[in-house]
Amino acid sequence: FDDSGYRCEVGVANRSLWCAEEKPSSIFSFTKRRTEDTRTFNVAFVVPTGIGAEIGGHAGDSTPAARLLATCCDMLIIHPNVVNASDINEAPENSLYVEGSTITRLIMGVVGLQQVRTNRVLVVIDGSHNETFLDATINSVNAARSCYGLVCAGIWRMDSPFRMKSGISTGGRATGRVDSLESLVELLRNHRDEFDAVSLSSPSSTPDGTVQQYFSRDGEMINPWGGVEALLTHTLGIILDLPAAHSPMMESHEIASVDLGVVDPRLAAESVSMTFVNCVLKGLQKSPRLITDQEAFVRPEVFTVSNLSCLVIPFGCLGLPTLAALEQGIRVIAVKENSNLMRNDLGQLPWKPGQYMVAANYLEAAGFLNALRAGLDPESVRRPLARTKVDRIGNR
């Protein structure tokens, strides 16, 4: 937004995805928190998918930032785009891995999170795709079972799968379209008691040459798959209230055999993977349970917006998490070094004094968090130290 107005981009879900007796929940549902629980210091770390973020816009390359910020808080709330790096997922030990729309609903005050020991992860794959890539995905699931103890609730090989098509919005953001999702939603709804989280693997069609172009431009091109993946998992998470994440399958043997050479370090994790699925499985293994019954929000084991102390975002990012944090009185730190497509002057919003801070980079953001956790005014450790303003108030 600027002085001339607002430009918004939204995702749209077909009404047919809901049961006839269900009333679709509004993404604008909001419950203001009554208090802040200050017994712990907890942070939500968001790097929106598909906006070309300099840090976190590719293959889990905001993981080091996440691990740094995690040392400054009791619990770090993250979403797949932050740490998913194909075969690698080095999420901090004190983090909760949730789907991006769940973070929004958490800050909006309508969803709580309950930690789990482990999840039964259902794996859904496009059964109509090339057998080589299907076998590789199944082998990846078995590797997760044998190497880090994944509890697999089964593998569904869908002969009539949903279809994903990547695209770029008029604003330059990665987006796309998901078709024929109704049958999957119905299957998941009918078997909901058999699993706790769902991993989805399917190809996402892109124009010819997209893969080669993406890897040859040294990280300058927006990841073309992330936007449509977010549309898919946001939809499933909102409709079914379950943890969900997607990994793209190789589109063809031709693409799999392309010699990419040495690529930009931020793209390297994707360039060496065949299935891209283990980061998803590792994240979903302990993804928290979604609690929507607000009567349960008073339970000590349920993490709610009252437990959230701060939100860290890339500079200029404006969306429901930022606006919800504004209304909830949650501090927001915008990181200037993490440049992206969004060009919003967040300083114009009606923040309370000290609620909005701009950090030059994630190293400085970590300093802000440590100061806030210690109950210090961040300005008190900088020089020059401004004089205290004294207002003269007349008595009448």
Short mmCIF file of C-alpha atoms in Angstrom, two decimals, residues 141-278:
data_model
loop_
_atom_site.label_atom_id
_atom_site.label_comp_id
_atom_site.label_asym_id
_atom_site.label_seq_id
_atom_site.Cartn_x
_atom_site.Cartn_y
_atom_site.Cartn_z
CA VAL A 141 9.35 -42.59 2.67
CA ASN A 142 10.98 -45.89 3.58
CA ALA A 143 14.26 -44.07 4.23
CA ALA A 144 12.42 -41.79 6.65
CA ARG A 145 10.91 -44.81 8.41
CA SER A 146 14.26 -46.58 8.77
CA CYS A 147 16.50 -43.57 9.52
CA TYR A 148 14.50 -41.28 11.79
CA GLY A 149 11.54 -43.39 12.81
CA LEU A 150 8.75 -41.82 10.79
CA VAL A 151 5.35 -43.31 11.60
CA CYS A 152 3.82 -43.71 8.16
CA ALA A 153 0.04 -44.07 8.13
CA GLY A 154 0.22 -45.42 4.59
CA ILE A 155 0.82 -44.30 1.03
CA TRP A 156 -2.10 -43.38 -1.19
CA ARG A 157 -1.33 -43.70 -4.86
CA MET A 158 -4.06 -41.65 -6.54
CA ASP A 159 -4.91 -42.79 -10.05
CA SER A 160 -7.03 -39.66 -10.63
CA PRO A 161 -5.00 -37.02 -8.82
CA PHE A 162 -5.40 -33.29 -8.43
CA ARG A 163 -3.53 -31.12 -10.93
CA MET A 164 -1.20 -28.22 -10.13
CA LYS A 165 -0.10 -25.48 -12.50
CA SER A 166 2.43 -22.85 -11.50
CA GLY A 167 2.05 -19.24 -12.53
CA ILE A 168 3.12 -15.65 -11.88
CA SER A 169 0.63 -12.99 -10.78
CA THR A 170 0.45 -9.52 -12.32
CA GLY A 171 2.40 -8.28 -9.30
CA GLY A 172 5.22 -10.73 -10.03
CA ARG A 173 4.46 -13.13 -7.17
CA ALA A 174 4.53 -16.91 -7.63
CA THR A 175 1.01 -18.31 -7.70
CA GLY A 176 -0.91 -20.93 -9.68
CA ARG A 177 -3.98 -23.10 -9.85
CA VAL A 178 -5.01 -26.45 -8.36
CA ASP A 179 -7.72 -28.40 -10.19
CA SER A 180 -9.70 -31.54 -9.30
CA LEU A 181 -9.02 -31.29 -5.58
CA GLU A 182 -12.53 -32.38 -4.55
CA SER A 183 -11.87 -36.14 -4.60
CA LEU A 184 -8.77 -35.82 -2.43
CA VAL A 185 -10.58 -33.64 0.13
CA GLU A 186 -13.42 -36.16 0.31
CA LEU A 187 -10.99 -39.06 0.80
CA LEU A 188 -9.08 -37.23 3.52
CA ARG A 189 -12.31 -36.28 5.28
CA ASN A 190 -13.65 -39.86 5.17
CA HIS A 191 -10.42 -41.33 6.57
CA ARG A 192 -9.54 -38.50 8.95
CA ASP A 193 -9.19 -40.80 12.00
CA GLU A 194 -6.45 -42.84 10.30
CA PHE A 195 -3.73 -40.18 10.16
CA ASP A 196 -2.57 -36.96 11.87
CA ALA A 197 -0.76 -35.14 9.05
CA VAL A 198 -0.59 -35.42 5.27
CA SER A 199 2.38 -35.19 2.91
CA LEU A 200 1.56 -34.63 -0.74
CA SER A 201 3.83 -35.35 -3.70
CA SER A 202 2.86 -34.44 -7.24
CA PRO A 203 4.28 -32.59 -10.24
CA SER A 204 3.46 -28.93 -10.81
CA SER A 205 3.45 -28.06 -14.47
CA THR A 206 5.54 -25.10 -15.62
CA PRO A 207 6.29 -23.64 -19.07
CA ASP A 208 9.08 -25.34 -21.02
CA GLY A 209 12.52 -24.20 -19.95
CA THR A 210 11.41 -22.92 -16.53
CA VAL A 211 13.62 -25.30 -14.55
CA GLN A 212 16.75 -24.48 -16.54
CA GLN A 213 16.00 -20.77 -16.31
CA TYR A 214 15.43 -20.92 -12.56
CA PHE A 215 18.72 -22.63 -11.82
CA SER A 216 20.77 -20.56 -14.28
CA ARG A 217 19.83 -17.12 -12.95
CA ASP A 218 21.77 -17.28 -9.68
CA GLY A 219 18.74 -16.97 -7.43
CA GLU A 220 17.34 -13.89 -9.20
CA MET A 221 14.20 -15.72 -10.36
CA ILE A 222 11.32 -16.35 -7.98
CA ASN A 223 10.82 -20.01 -7.10
CA PRO A 224 8.00 -20.95 -9.53
CA TRP A 225 6.59 -23.85 -7.49
CA GLY A 226 6.18 -22.36 -4.02
CA GLY A 227 3.12 -20.22 -4.73
CA VAL A 228 0.85 -22.99 -5.99
CA GLU A 229 2.09 -25.32 -3.24
CA ALA A 230 1.02 -22.72 -0.69
CA LEU A 231 -2.44 -22.50 -2.28
CA LEU A 232 -2.81 -26.27 -1.97
CA THR A 233 -1.68 -26.62 1.64
CA HIS A 234 -3.49 -23.47 2.83
CA THR A 235 -6.72 -24.90 1.43
CA LEU A 236 -6.32 -28.33 3.01
CA GLY A 237 -5.23 -26.87 6.33
CA ILE A 238 -8.20 -24.53 6.55
CA ILE A 239 -10.82 -27.07 5.40
CA LEU A 240 -9.61 -30.07 7.39
CA ASP A 241 -7.68 -28.47 10.28
CA LEU A 242 -4.67 -30.70 9.79
CA PRO A 243 -0.93 -30.26 9.16
CA ALA A 244 -0.18 -30.54 5.44
CA ALA A 245 2.84 -29.91 3.23
CA HIS A 246 3.64 -30.52 -0.44
CA SER A 247 6.79 -31.59 -2.28
CA PRO A 248 7.02 -31.29 -6.08
CA MET A 249 7.78 -34.35 -8.18
CA MET A 250 10.16 -34.18 -11.13
CA GLU A 251 8.09 -33.37 -14.19
CA SER A 252 9.98 -35.62 -16.62
CA HIS A 253 13.14 -37.62 -17.26
CA GLU A 254 14.32 -34.80 -19.50
CA ILE A 255 14.23 -32.34 -16.62
CA ALA A 256 15.78 -34.84 -14.21
CA SER A 257 18.72 -35.40 -16.57
CA VAL A 258 19.55 -31.71 -17.15
CA ASP A 259 23.14 -30.91 -16.18
CA LEU A 260 22.72 -27.88 -13.93
CA GLY A 261 26.40 -27.41 -13.16
CA VAL A 262 27.32 -25.56 -9.97
CA VAL A 263 24.31 -23.46 -8.95
CA ASP A 264 23.73 -20.58 -6.55
CA PRO A 265 24.18 -21.86 -2.97
CA ARG A 266 20.55 -21.01 -2.14
CA LEU A 267 19.38 -23.42 -4.87
CA ALA A 268 21.83 -26.21 -4.16
CA ALA A 269 19.53 -28.32 -1.97
CA GLU A 270 17.00 -28.55 -4.81
CA SER A 271 19.62 -29.31 -7.44
CA VAL A 272 20.82 -32.49 -5.72
CA SER A 273 17.45 -34.03 -4.84
CA MET A 274 15.31 -36.48 -6.78
CA THR A 275 12.11 -36.35 -4.73
CA PHE A 276 12.26 -33.21 -2.51
CA VAL A 277 10.07 -35.04 0.02
CA ASN A 278 12.17 -35.74 3.11
#
